[in-house]
mmCIF file of C-alpha atoms in Angstrom:
data_model
loop_
_atom_site.group_PDB
_atom_site.id
_atom_site.type_symbol
_atom_site.label_atom_id
_atom_site.label_comp_id
_atom_site.label_asym_id
_atom_site.label_seq_id
_atom_site.Cartn_x
_atom_site.Cartn_y
_atom_site.Cartn_z
ATOM 1 C CA UNK P 1 -65.362 29.863 36.024
ATOM 2 C CA UNK P 2 -61.780 30.092 37.305
ATOM 3 C CA UNK P 3 -61.453 26.297 37.358
ATOM 4 C CA UNK P 4 -62.527 26.039 33.696
ATOM 5 C CA UNK P 5 -60.116 28.796 32.681
ATOM 6 C CA UNK P 6 -57.255 27.087 34.542
ATOM 7 C CA UNK P 7 -58.035 23.715 32.886
ATOM 8 C CA UNK P 8 -58.035 25.364 29.439
ATOM 9 C CA UNK P 9 -54.644 27.001 30.087
ATOM 10 C CA UNK P 10 -53.157 23.711 31.372
ATOM 11 C CA UNK P 11 -54.332 21.864 28.260
ATOM 12 C CA UNK P 12 -52.760 24.512 26.028
ATOM 13 C CA UNK P 13 -49.447 24.307 27.902
ATOM 14 C CA UNK P 14 -49.375 20.496 27.604
ATOM 15 C CA UNK P 15 -50.076 20.734 23.861
ATOM 16 C CA UNK P 16 -47.204 23.177 23.376
ATOM 17 C CA UNK P 17 -44.834 20.910 25.372
ATOM 18 C CA UNK P 18 -45.839 17.804 23.342
ATOM 19 C CA UNK P 19 -45.431 19.682 20.054
ATOM 20 C CA UNK P 20 -41.984 20.910 21.121
ATOM 21 C CA UNK P 21 -40.919 17.391 22.104
ATOM 22 C CA UNK P 22 -42.056 16.013 18.727
ATOM 23 C CA UNK P 23 -40.231 18.753 16.846
ATOM 24 C CA UNK P 24 -37.103 18.149 18.941
ATOM 25 C CA UNK P 25 -37.175 14.419 18.131
ATOM 26 C CA UNK P 26 -37.684 15.086 14.414
ATOM 27 C CA UNK P 27 -34.887 17.657 14.392
ATOM 28 C CA UNK P 28 -32.550 15.221 16.164
ATOM 29 C CA UNK P 29 -33.289 12.482 13.585
ATOM 30 C CA UNK P 30 -32.641 14.924 10.725
ATOM 31 C CA UNK P 31 -29.347 15.974 12.353
ATOM 32 C CA UNK P 32 -28.264 12.318 12.625
ATOM 33 C CA UNK P 33 -29.146 11.711 8.966
ATOM 34 C CA UNK P 34 -27.117 14.771 7.899
ATOM 35 C CA UNK P 35 -24.121 13.617 9.989
ATOM 36 C CA UNK P 36 -24.194 10.145 8.371
ATOM 37 C CA UNK P 37 -24.454 11.624 4.836
ATOM 38 C CA UNK P 38 -21.552 14.011 5.515
ATOM 39 C CA UNK P 39 -19.301 11.155 6.726
ATOM 40 C CA UNK P 40 -20.203 9.026 3.683
ATOM 41 C CA UNK P 41 -19.442 11.930 1.330
ATOM 42 C CA UNK P 42 -15.997 12.324 2.938
ATOM 43 C CA UNK P 43 -15.228 8.584 2.672
ATOM 44 C CA UNK P 44 -13.537 7.742 -0.695
ATOM 45 C CA UNK P 45 -14.978 4.203 -0.712
ATOM 46 C CA UNK P 46 -18.612 5.277 -0.204
ATOM 47 C CA UNK P 47 -18.511 8.668 -1.940
ATOM 48 C CA UNK P 48 -19.450 7.246 -5.381
ATOM 49 C CA UNK P 49 -22.226 5.027 -3.991
ATOM 50 C CA UNK P 50 -25.884 6.065 -4.187
ATOM 51 C CA UNK P 51 -26.944 5.504 -0.580
ATOM 52 C CA UNK P 52 -30.118 7.068 0.865
ATOM 53 C CA UNK P 53 -30.191 7.672 4.647
ATOM 54 C CA UNK P 54 -33.387 7.948 6.696
ATOM 55 C CA UNK P 55 -33.484 8.240 10.516
ATOM 56 C CA UNK P 56 -36.562 7.817 12.712
ATOM 57 C CA UNK P 57 -36.436 7.694 16.515
ATOM 58 C CA UNK P 58 -32.688 6.987 16.355
ATOM 59 C CA UNK P 59 -32.998 4.042 13.886
ATOM 60 C CA UNK P 60 -31.071 4.618 10.645
ATOM 61 C CA UNK P 61 -32.225 2.919 7.410
ATOM 62 C CA UNK P 62 -29.691 2.659 4.530
ATOM 63 C CA UNK P 63 -30.992 1.965 1.009
ATOM 64 C CA UNK P 64 -29.776 2.344 -2.570
ATOM 65 C CA UNK P 65 -26.979 0.789 -4.639
ATOM 66 C CA UNK P 66 -23.292 0.318 -3.793
ATOM 67 C CA UNK P 67 -20.535 -0.822 -6.188
ATOM 68 C CA UNK P 68 -19.263 -3.718 -4.046
ATOM 69 C CA UNK P 69 -19.468 -5.430 -0.666
ATOM 70 C CA UNK P 70 -16.601 -3.340 0.706
ATOM 71 C CA UNK P 71 -18.522 -0.081 0.122
ATOM 72 C CA UNK P 72 -21.624 -1.679 1.653
ATOM 73 C CA UNK P 73 -19.781 -2.619 4.838
ATOM 74 C CA UNK P 74 -18.099 0.814 5.064
ATOM 75 C CA UNK P 75 -21.486 2.601 4.791
ATOM 76 C CA UNK P 76 -22.981 0.290 7.451
ATOM 77 C CA UNK P 77 -19.963 0.928 9.737
ATOM 78 C CA UNK P 78 -20.208 4.734 9.317
ATOM 79 C CA UNK P 79 -23.891 4.701 10.295
ATOM 80 C CA UNK P 80 -23.282 2.315 13.237
ATOM 81 C CA UNK P 81 -20.388 4.400 14.641
ATOM 82 C CA UNK P 82 -22.327 7.706 14.440
ATOM 83 C CA UNK P 83 -23.131 8.860 18.028
ATOM 84 C CA UNK P 84 -26.869 8.831 18.706
ATOM 85 C CA UNK P 85 -27.742 6.003 16.275
ATOM 86 C CA UNK P 86 -29.462 3.151 18.142
ATOM 87 C CA UNK P 87 -29.841 0.624 15.329
ATOM 88 C CA UNK P 88 -29.023 0.356 11.593
ATOM 89 C CA UNK P 89 -31.265 -1.378 9.022
ATOM 90 C CA UNK P 90 -29.365 -2.450 5.878
ATOM 91 C CA UNK P 91 -31.442 -2.338 2.669
ATOM 92 C CA UNK P 92 -28.533 -1.619 0.304
ATOM 93 C CA UNK P 93 -27.991 -3.673 -2.868
ATOM 94 C CA UNK P 94 -24.690 -4.486 -4.572
ATOM 95 C CA UNK P 95 -24.655 -3.436 -8.233
ATOM 96 C CA UNK P 96 -23.798 -6.526 -10.323
ATOM 97 C CA UNK P 97 -21.443 -6.088 -13.299
ATOM 98 C CA UNK P 98 -22.657 -7.104 -16.759
ATOM 99 C CA UNK P 99 -20.746 -9.975 -18.379
ATOM 100 C CA UNK P 100 -19.458 -9.131 -21.882
ATOM 101 C CA UNK P 101 -19.743 -12.119 -24.255
ATOM 102 C CA UNK P 102 -16.455 -13.354 -25.697
ATOM 103 C CA UNK P 103 -15.829 -12.439 -29.338
ATOM 104 C CA UNK P 104 -15.920 -15.296 -31.834
ATOM 105 C CA UNK P 105 -12.619 -16.035 -33.639
ATOM 106 C CA UNK P 106 -12.404 -14.798 -37.237
ATOM 107 C CA UNK P 107 -12.521 -17.534 -39.911
ATOM 108 C CA UNK P 108 -9.188 -18.475 -41.471
ATOM 109 C CA UNK P 109 -9.022 -18.117 -45.263
ATOM 110 C CA UNK P 110 -7.129 -20.744 -47.223
ATOM 111 C CA UNK P 111 -4.547 -19.458 -49.728
ATOM 112 C CA UNK P 112 -5.546 -19.701 -53.370
ATOM 113 C CA UNK P 113 -3.364 -21.687 -55.761
ATOM 114 C CA UNK P 114 -1.777 -19.615 -58.588
ATOM 115 C CA UNK P 115 -3.120 -20.038 -62.116
ATOM 116 C CA UNK P 116 -1.125 -22.492 -64.269
ATOM 117 C CA UNK P 117 0.977 -21.074 -67.135
ATOM 118 C CA UNK P 118 -0.407 -21.923 -70.557
ATOM 119 C CA UNK P 119 1.724 -24.321 -72.657
ATOM 120 C CA UNK P 120 1.336 -22.130 -75.799
ATOM 121 C CA UNK P 121 3.692 -19.507 -74.349
ATOM 122 C CA UNK P 122 6.333 -22.131 -73.658
ATOM 123 C CA UNK P 123 6.195 -23.454 -77.263
ATOM 124 C CA UNK P 124 6.419 -19.920 -78.673
ATOM 125 C CA UNK P 125 9.512 -19.188 -76.615
ATOM 126 C CA UNK P 126 11.231 -22.386 -77.773
ATOM 127 C CA UNK P 127 10.685 -21.567 -81.471
ATOM 128 C CA UNK P 128 12.140 -18.055 -81.032
ATOM 129 C CA UNK P 129 15.247 -19.437 -79.392
ATOM 130 C CA UNK P 130 15.888 -21.923 -82.193
ATOM 131 C CA UNK P 131 15.895 -19.118 -84.818
ATOM 132 C CA UNK P 132 18.872 -17.418 -83.151
ATOM 133 C CA UNK P 133 21.923 -19.699 -83.698
ATOM 134 C CA UNK P 134 24.590 -17.415 -82.213
ATOM 135 C CA UNK P 135 22.925 -17.234 -78.758
ATOM 136 C CA UNK P 136 23.592 -20.039 -76.244
ATOM 137 C CA UNK P 137 20.882 -22.345 -75.167
ATOM 138 C CA UNK P 138 18.792 -20.819 -72.418
ATOM 139 C CA UNK P 139 18.703 -22.300 -68.939
ATOM 140 C CA UNK P 140 15.866 -24.679 -68.317
ATOM 141 C CA UNK P 141 12.751 -22.894 -67.131
ATOM 142 C CA UNK P 142 11.550 -23.595 -63.569
ATOM 143 C CA UNK P 143 8.588 -25.906 -63.189
ATOM 144 C CA UNK P 144 5.213 -24.194 -63.330
ATOM 145 C CA UNK P 145 3.714 -23.057 -60.067
ATOM 146 C CA UNK P 146 0.736 -25.299 -60.640
ATOM 147 C CA UNK P 147 2.890 -28.384 -60.014
ATOM 148 C CA UNK P 148 3.910 -27.232 -56.494
ATOM 149 C CA UNK P 149 1.776 -28.676 -53.645
ATOM 150 C CA UNK P 150 -0.519 -26.132 -51.984
ATOM 151 C CA UNK P 151 0.301 -24.996 -48.435
ATOM 152 C CA UNK P 152 -1.576 -26.767 -45.675
ATOM 153 C CA UNK P 153 -3.864 -24.473 -43.608
ATOM 154 C CA UNK P 154 -2.885 -23.860 -39.979
ATOM 155 C CA UNK P 155 -5.251 -25.513 -37.496
ATOM 156 C CA UNK P 156 -7.227 -22.983 -35.432
ATOM 157 C CA UNK P 157 -6.508 -22.927 -31.673
ATOM 158 C CA UNK P 158 -9.682 -23.572 -29.663
ATOM 159 C CA UNK P 159 -10.691 -20.706 -27.335
ATOM 160 C CA UNK P 160 -9.927 -21.198 -23.618
ATOM 161 C CA UNK P 161 -12.809 -22.323 -21.401
ATOM 162 C CA UNK P 162 -14.684 -19.545 -19.561
ATOM 163 C CA UNK P 163 -13.546 -18.858 -15.979
ATOM 164 C CA UNK P 164 -15.638 -20.434 -13.196
ATOM 165 C CA UNK P 165 -18.421 -18.233 -11.875
ATOM 166 C CA UNK P 166 -19.124 -17.809 -8.123
ATOM 167 C CA UNK P 167 -22.228 -19.349 -6.617
ATOM 168 C CA UNK P 168 -24.712 -17.004 -4.957
ATOM 169 C CA UNK P 169 -26.717 -18.220 -1.938
ATOM 170 C CA UNK P 170 -28.972 -16.330 0.463
ATOM 171 C CA UNK P 171 -28.603 -17.200 4.149
ATOM 172 C CA UNK P 172 -32.126 -16.650 5.547
ATOM 173 C CA UNK P 173 -33.031 -14.656 8.649
ATOM 174 C CA UNK P 174 -33.363 -16.805 11.752
ATOM 175 C CA UNK P 175 -30.238 -18.849 10.949
ATOM 176 C CA UNK P 176 -28.267 -19.813 14.083
ATOM 177 C CA UNK P 177 -24.548 -18.966 14.002
ATOM 178 C CA UNK P 178 -22.136 -20.333 16.631
ATOM 179 C CA UNK P 179 -18.797 -18.543 17.035
ATOM 180 C CA UNK P 180 -15.712 -19.117 19.176
ATOM 181 C CA UNK P 181 -14.063 -16.009 20.640
ATOM 182 C CA UNK P 182 -10.417 -15.366 19.813
ATOM 183 C CA UNK P 183 -10.223 -12.083 21.754
ATOM 184 C CA UNK P 184 -11.436 -11.840 25.342
ATOM 185 C CA UNK P 185 -13.980 -9.253 26.607
ATOM 186 C CA UNK P 186 -13.973 -7.692 30.116
ATOM 187 C CA UNK P 187 -16.659 -5.336 31.485
ATOM 188 C CA UNK P 188 -14.074 -3.526 33.647
ATOM 189 C CA UNK P 189 -11.728 -2.815 30.702
ATOM 190 C CA UNK P 190 -13.588 -2.706 27.378
ATOM 191 C CA UNK P 191 -16.090 -0.115 26.164
ATOM 192 C CA UNK P 192 -19.060 -0.005 23.798
ATOM 193 C CA UNK P 193 -18.105 0.249 20.129
ATOM 194 C CA UNK P 194 -14.988 -1.950 20.297
ATOM 195 C CA UNK P 195 -14.587 -4.854 17.812
ATOM 196 C CA UNK P 196 -13.371 -8.355 18.753
ATOM 197 C CA UNK P 197 -12.014 -11.179 16.599
ATOM 198 C CA UNK P 198 -13.753 -14.586 16.546
ATOM 199 C CA UNK P 199 -14.219 -17.560 14.226
ATOM 200 C CA UNK P 200 -17.142 -19.809 13.282
ATOM 201 C CA UNK P 201 -17.290 -22.823 15.603
ATOM 202 C CA UNK P 202 -19.713 -24.628 13.251
ATOM 203 C CA UNK P 203 -20.396 -24.294 9.491
ATOM 204 C CA UNK P 204 -23.434 -22.456 8.105
ATOM 205 C CA UNK P 205 -25.490 -24.916 6.024
ATOM 206 C CA UNK P 206 -28.215 -23.951 3.500
ATOM 207 C CA UNK P 207 -30.156 -26.657 1.592
ATOM 208 C CA UNK P 208 -27.785 -29.387 2.857
ATOM 209 C CA UNK P 209 -24.785 -27.516 1.398
ATOM 210 C CA UNK P 210 -21.946 -25.950 3.418
ATOM 211 C CA UNK P 211 -22.038 -22.278 2.451
ATOM 212 C CA UNK P 212 -19.673 -20.903 5.128
ATOM 213 C CA UNK P 213 -17.171 -23.421 6.594
ATOM 214 C CA UNK P 214 -16.149 -23.643 10.228
ATOM 215 C CA UNK P 215 -13.121 -21.519 11.089
ATOM 216 C CA UNK P 216 -14.238 -18.561 8.947
ATOM 217 C CA UNK P 217 -13.146 -15.228 10.472
ATOM 218 C CA UNK P 218 -15.950 -13.313 12.208
ATOM 219 C CA UNK P 219 -16.084 -10.010 14.080
ATOM 220 C CA UNK P 220 -18.100 -9.219 17.225
ATOM 221 C CA UNK P 221 -19.072 -5.681 18.295
ATOM 222 C CA UNK P 222 -19.511 -4.647 21.927
ATOM 223 C CA UNK P 223 -22.736 -2.590 21.880
ATOM 224 C CA UNK P 224 -23.151 -2.173 25.651
ATOM 225 C CA UNK P 225 -20.643 -2.404 28.504
ATOM 226 C CA UNK P 226 -21.554 -1.561 32.100
ATOM 227 C CA UNK P 227 -19.186 -2.046 35.023
ATOM 228 C CA UNK P 228 -20.488 -2.548 38.591
ATOM 229 C CA UNK P 229 -20.059 0.306 41.095
ATOM 230 C CA UNK P 230 -18.106 0.300 44.348
ATOM 231 C CA UNK P 231 -21.033 -0.602 46.631
ATOM 232 C CA UNK P 232 -23.910 -1.847 44.430
ATOM 233 C CA UNK P 233 -24.813 -2.459 40.796
ATOM 234 C CA UNK P 234 -24.464 -5.126 38.123
ATOM 235 C CA UNK P 235 -21.935 -5.570 35.319
ATOM 236 C CA UNK P 236 -23.379 -6.139 31.833
ATOM 237 C CA UNK P 237 -21.936 -7.063 28.409
ATOM 238 C CA UNK P 238 -24.012 -6.988 25.186
ATOM 239 C CA UNK P 239 -22.446 -8.300 21.938
ATOM 240 C CA UNK P 240 -23.572 -8.428 18.286
ATOM 241 C CA UNK P 241 -22.243 -10.453 15.317
ATOM 242 C CA UNK P 242 -21.635 -7.765 12.634
ATOM 243 C CA UNK P 243 -19.258 -9.157 9.961
ATOM 244 C CA UNK P 244 -17.565 -12.250 8.490
ATOM 245 C CA UNK P 245 -14.771 -12.751 5.946
ATOM 246 C CA UNK P 246 -15.293 -15.451 3.265
ATOM 247 C CA UNK P 247 -12.817 -16.146 0.401
ATOM 248 C CA UNK P 248 -11.397 -12.621 0.490
ATOM 249 C CA UNK P 249 -14.797 -10.876 0.683
ATOM 250 C CA UNK P 250 -16.434 -9.108 3.613
ATOM 251 C CA UNK P 251 -20.142 -9.663 4.377
ATOM 252 C CA UNK P 252 -22.137 -7.457 6.762
ATOM 253 C CA UNK P 253 -24.325 -9.325 9.283
ATOM 254 C CA UNK P 254 -27.194 -8.191 11.517
ATOM 255 C CA UNK P 255 -27.836 -10.407 14.552
ATOM 256 C CA UNK P 256 -29.554 -10.347 17.908
ATOM 257 C CA UNK P 257 -27.729 -9.243 21.045
ATOM 258 C CA UNK P 258 -25.915 -11.760 23.234
ATOM 259 C CA UNK P 259 -26.175 -10.365 26.779
ATOM 260 C CA UNK P 260 -24.356 -11.531 29.914
ATOM 261 C CA UNK P 261 -25.031 -9.903 33.319
ATOM 262 C CA UNK P 262 -23.195 -10.354 36.606
ATOM 263 C CA UNK P 263 -24.899 -10.794 39.987
ATOM 264 C CA UNK P 264 -25.832 -7.765 42.110
ATOM 265 C CA UNK P 265 -23.656 -6.839 45.128
ATOM 266 C CA UNK P 266 -26.241 -4.780 47.117
ATOM 267 C CA UNK P 267 -27.286 -7.489 49.610
ATOM 268 C CA UNK P 268 -23.751 -8.737 50.123
ATOM 269 C CA UNK P 269 -22.539 -5.179 50.885
ATOM 270 C CA UNK P 270 -25.156 -4.710 53.636
ATOM 271 C CA UNK P 271 -24.260 -8.048 55.230
ATOM 272 C CA UNK P 272 -20.534 -7.225 55.192
ATOM 273 C CA UNK P 273 -21.017 -3.807 56.859
ATOM 274 C CA UNK P 274 -23.352 -5.291 59.525
ATOM 275 C CA UNK P 275 -20.921 -8.097 60.283
ATOM 276 C CA UNK P 276 -18.147 -5.582 60.874
ATOM 277 C CA UNK P 277 -20.307 -3.740 63.423
ATOM 278 C CA UNK P 278 -21.114 -6.970 65.341
ATOM 279 C CA UNK P 279 -17.432 -8.015 65.514
ATOM 280 C CA UNK P 280 -16.486 -4.527 66.748
ATOM 281 C CA UNK P 281 -19.134 -4.705 69.497
ATOM 282 C CA UNK P 282 -17.816 -8.018 70.779
ATOM 283 C CA UNK P 283 -14.222 -6.768 70.830
ATOM 284 C CA UNK P 284 -15.250 -3.590 72.687
ATOM 285 C CA UNK P 285 -17.146 -5.564 75.329
ATOM 286 C CA UNK P 286 -14.152 -7.779 76.013
ATOM 287 C CA UNK P 287 -11.756 -4.821 76.256
ATOM 288 C CA UNK P 288 -13.674 -2.264 78.315
ATOM 289 C CA UNK P 289 -17.230 -3.177 79.165
ATOM 290 C CA UNK P 290 -20.154 -1.014 78.042
ATOM 291 C CA UNK P 291 -18.141 2.003 76.916
ATOM 292 C CA UNK P 292 -15.717 -0.254 75.087
ATOM 293 C CA UNK P 293 -18.633 -2.005 73.412
ATOM 294 C CA UNK P 294 -19.938 1.305 72.024
ATOM 295 C CA UNK P 295 -16.498 2.262 70.737
ATOM 296 C CA UNK P 296 -15.993 -1.219 69.266
ATOM 297 C CA UNK P 297 -19.342 -1.082 67.459
ATOM 298 C CA UNK P 298 -18.515 2.254 65.813
ATOM 299 C CA UNK P 299 -15.029 1.084 64.860
ATOM 300 C CA UNK P 300 -16.294 -2.232 63.501
ATOM 301 C CA UNK P 301 -18.969 -0.575 61.382
ATOM 302 C CA UNK P 302 -16.411 1.817 59.911
ATOM 303 C CA UNK P 303 -13.961 -0.969 59.165
ATOM 304 C CA UNK P 304 -16.623 -3.056 57.490
ATOM 305 C CA UNK P 305 -17.651 -0.183 55.253
ATOM 306 C CA UNK P 306 -14.057 0.589 54.331
ATOM 307 C CA UNK P 307 -13.333 -2.969 53.249
ATOM 308 C CA UNK P 308 -16.419 -3.137 51.037
ATOM 309 C CA UNK P 309 -15.812 0.318 49.552
ATOM 310 C CA UNK P 310 -12.603 -0.698 47.800
ATOM 311 C CA UNK P 311 -14.033 -4.009 46.577
ATOM 312 C CA UNK P 312 -15.917 -3.635 43.294
ATOM 313 C CA UNK P 313 -18.960 -5.690 42.356
ATOM 314 C CA UNK P 314 -18.732 -8.862 40.283
ATOM 315 C CA UNK P 315 -17.382 -8.078 36.787
ATOM 316 C CA UNK P 316 -18.379 -9.942 33.614
ATOM 317 C CA UNK P 317 -15.637 -11.551 31.545
ATOM 318 C CA UNK P 318 -15.907 -13.562 28.328
ATOM 319 C CA UNK P 319 -12.497 -15.232 27.912
ATOM 320 C CA UNK P 320 -10.913 -16.401 24.679
ATOM 321 C CA UNK P 321 -12.225 -19.703 23.188
ATOM 322 C CA UNK P 322 -15.701 -19.093 24.684
ATOM 323 C CA UNK P 323 -18.472 -20.277 22.322
ATOM 324 C CA UNK P 324 -21.438 -17.907 21.766
ATOM 325 C CA UNK P 325 -24.670 -18.393 19.780
ATOM 326 C CA UNK P 326 -26.240 -15.638 17.620
ATOM 327 C CA UNK P 327 -29.397 -15.511 15.465
ATOM 328 C CA UNK P 328 -29.386 -13.586 12.151
ATOM 329 C CA UNK P 329 -32.150 -10.955 12.134
ATOM 330 C CA UNK P 330 -31.769 -10.142 8.409
ATOM 331 C CA UNK P 331 -30.966 -12.375 5.417
ATOM 332 C CA UNK P 332 -27.544 -12.017 3.792
ATOM 333 C CA UNK P 333 -26.526 -12.996 0.244
ATOM 334 C CA UNK P 334 -23.035 -14.471 -0.100
ATOM 335 C CA UNK P 335 -21.088 -15.374 -3.240
ATOM 336 C CA UNK P 336 -18.403 -18.053 -3.069
ATOM 337 C CA UNK P 337 -16.589 -20.738 -5.072
ATOM 338 C CA UNK P 338 -17.618 -24.197 -3.806
ATOM 339 C CA UNK P 339 -14.289 -25.734 -4.874
ATOM 340 C CA UNK P 340 -12.438 -23.263 -2.632
ATOM 341 C CA UNK P 341 -14.790 -23.742 0.319
ATOM 342 C CA UNK P 342 -12.636 -25.513 2.889
ATOM 343 C CA UNK P 343 -12.017 -25.006 6.552
ATOM 344 C CA UNK P 344 -9.229 -22.376 6.953
ATOM 345 C CA UNK P 345 -8.425 -23.378 10.518
ATOM 346 C CA UNK P 346 -7.717 -26.772 12.115
#
């Protein structure tokens, strides 16, 4: 009877603990979503955008409409830089502006010719003048307006041609992107969250057309940086391709992680300390026999440990001009002018 009662109480306690853990996780996700919304509301570039934020298990999903690509990148950056957010899914759409049709030019009216003066009036005026002998002869009347040539209409100026429109192309998920680092990365110096400048080492081609030329500016984010300890451990660098600049526009990218890990120093540390003890033993035996050997062994072991203690494990460095390969995990739509699409760098 006591065993059954104890089992019932244990089951109840486990249920309460599981429920509390679930509530804590849900409350943490809601807190992250509120923090992201508050930062977006304070940002002047994202404040007017209609962005919905949802967080589940530390993964933030952004959806809704933004006025331009700059606001889209700023919202993505705010969510990515929020402490506690593990990953950001971009489902935002850029609101396209409606094109207003050009007004047609108004038709040009031709001037009407004045009505000709009737000859009867001219004959009547001549007869009246002849009856008055004392008055001088009148000056000759000007020719009638009907005899003057009509004015030629002004030729209408043709409207200017419409400006060229950008071409829109979607780069599909799974596309391979090769970049060349401009800035160097060091696991002993740099920290997670830092951005590094790079450029495309090869063009991005869609349907046999160069959409993004080689040399285009790109930006790499350090998402994980771990430096080796004094005695053991491994150094690790994890990088993501997050943005590129094309013809004055910024495009947000979501890629896989490029990870580079250094070798472990645990085994080498043990061998170094042991070697110091052996050398100390030999020196002690030469100097003073058995007692000297014991002293030499202790001294050698201490010296070996001291040398390894100030020597850190192997660090990971990605120097400038290193070429890295990334894979796009989400499609990205870019707009560009093909006639301006040339390689910006030699």
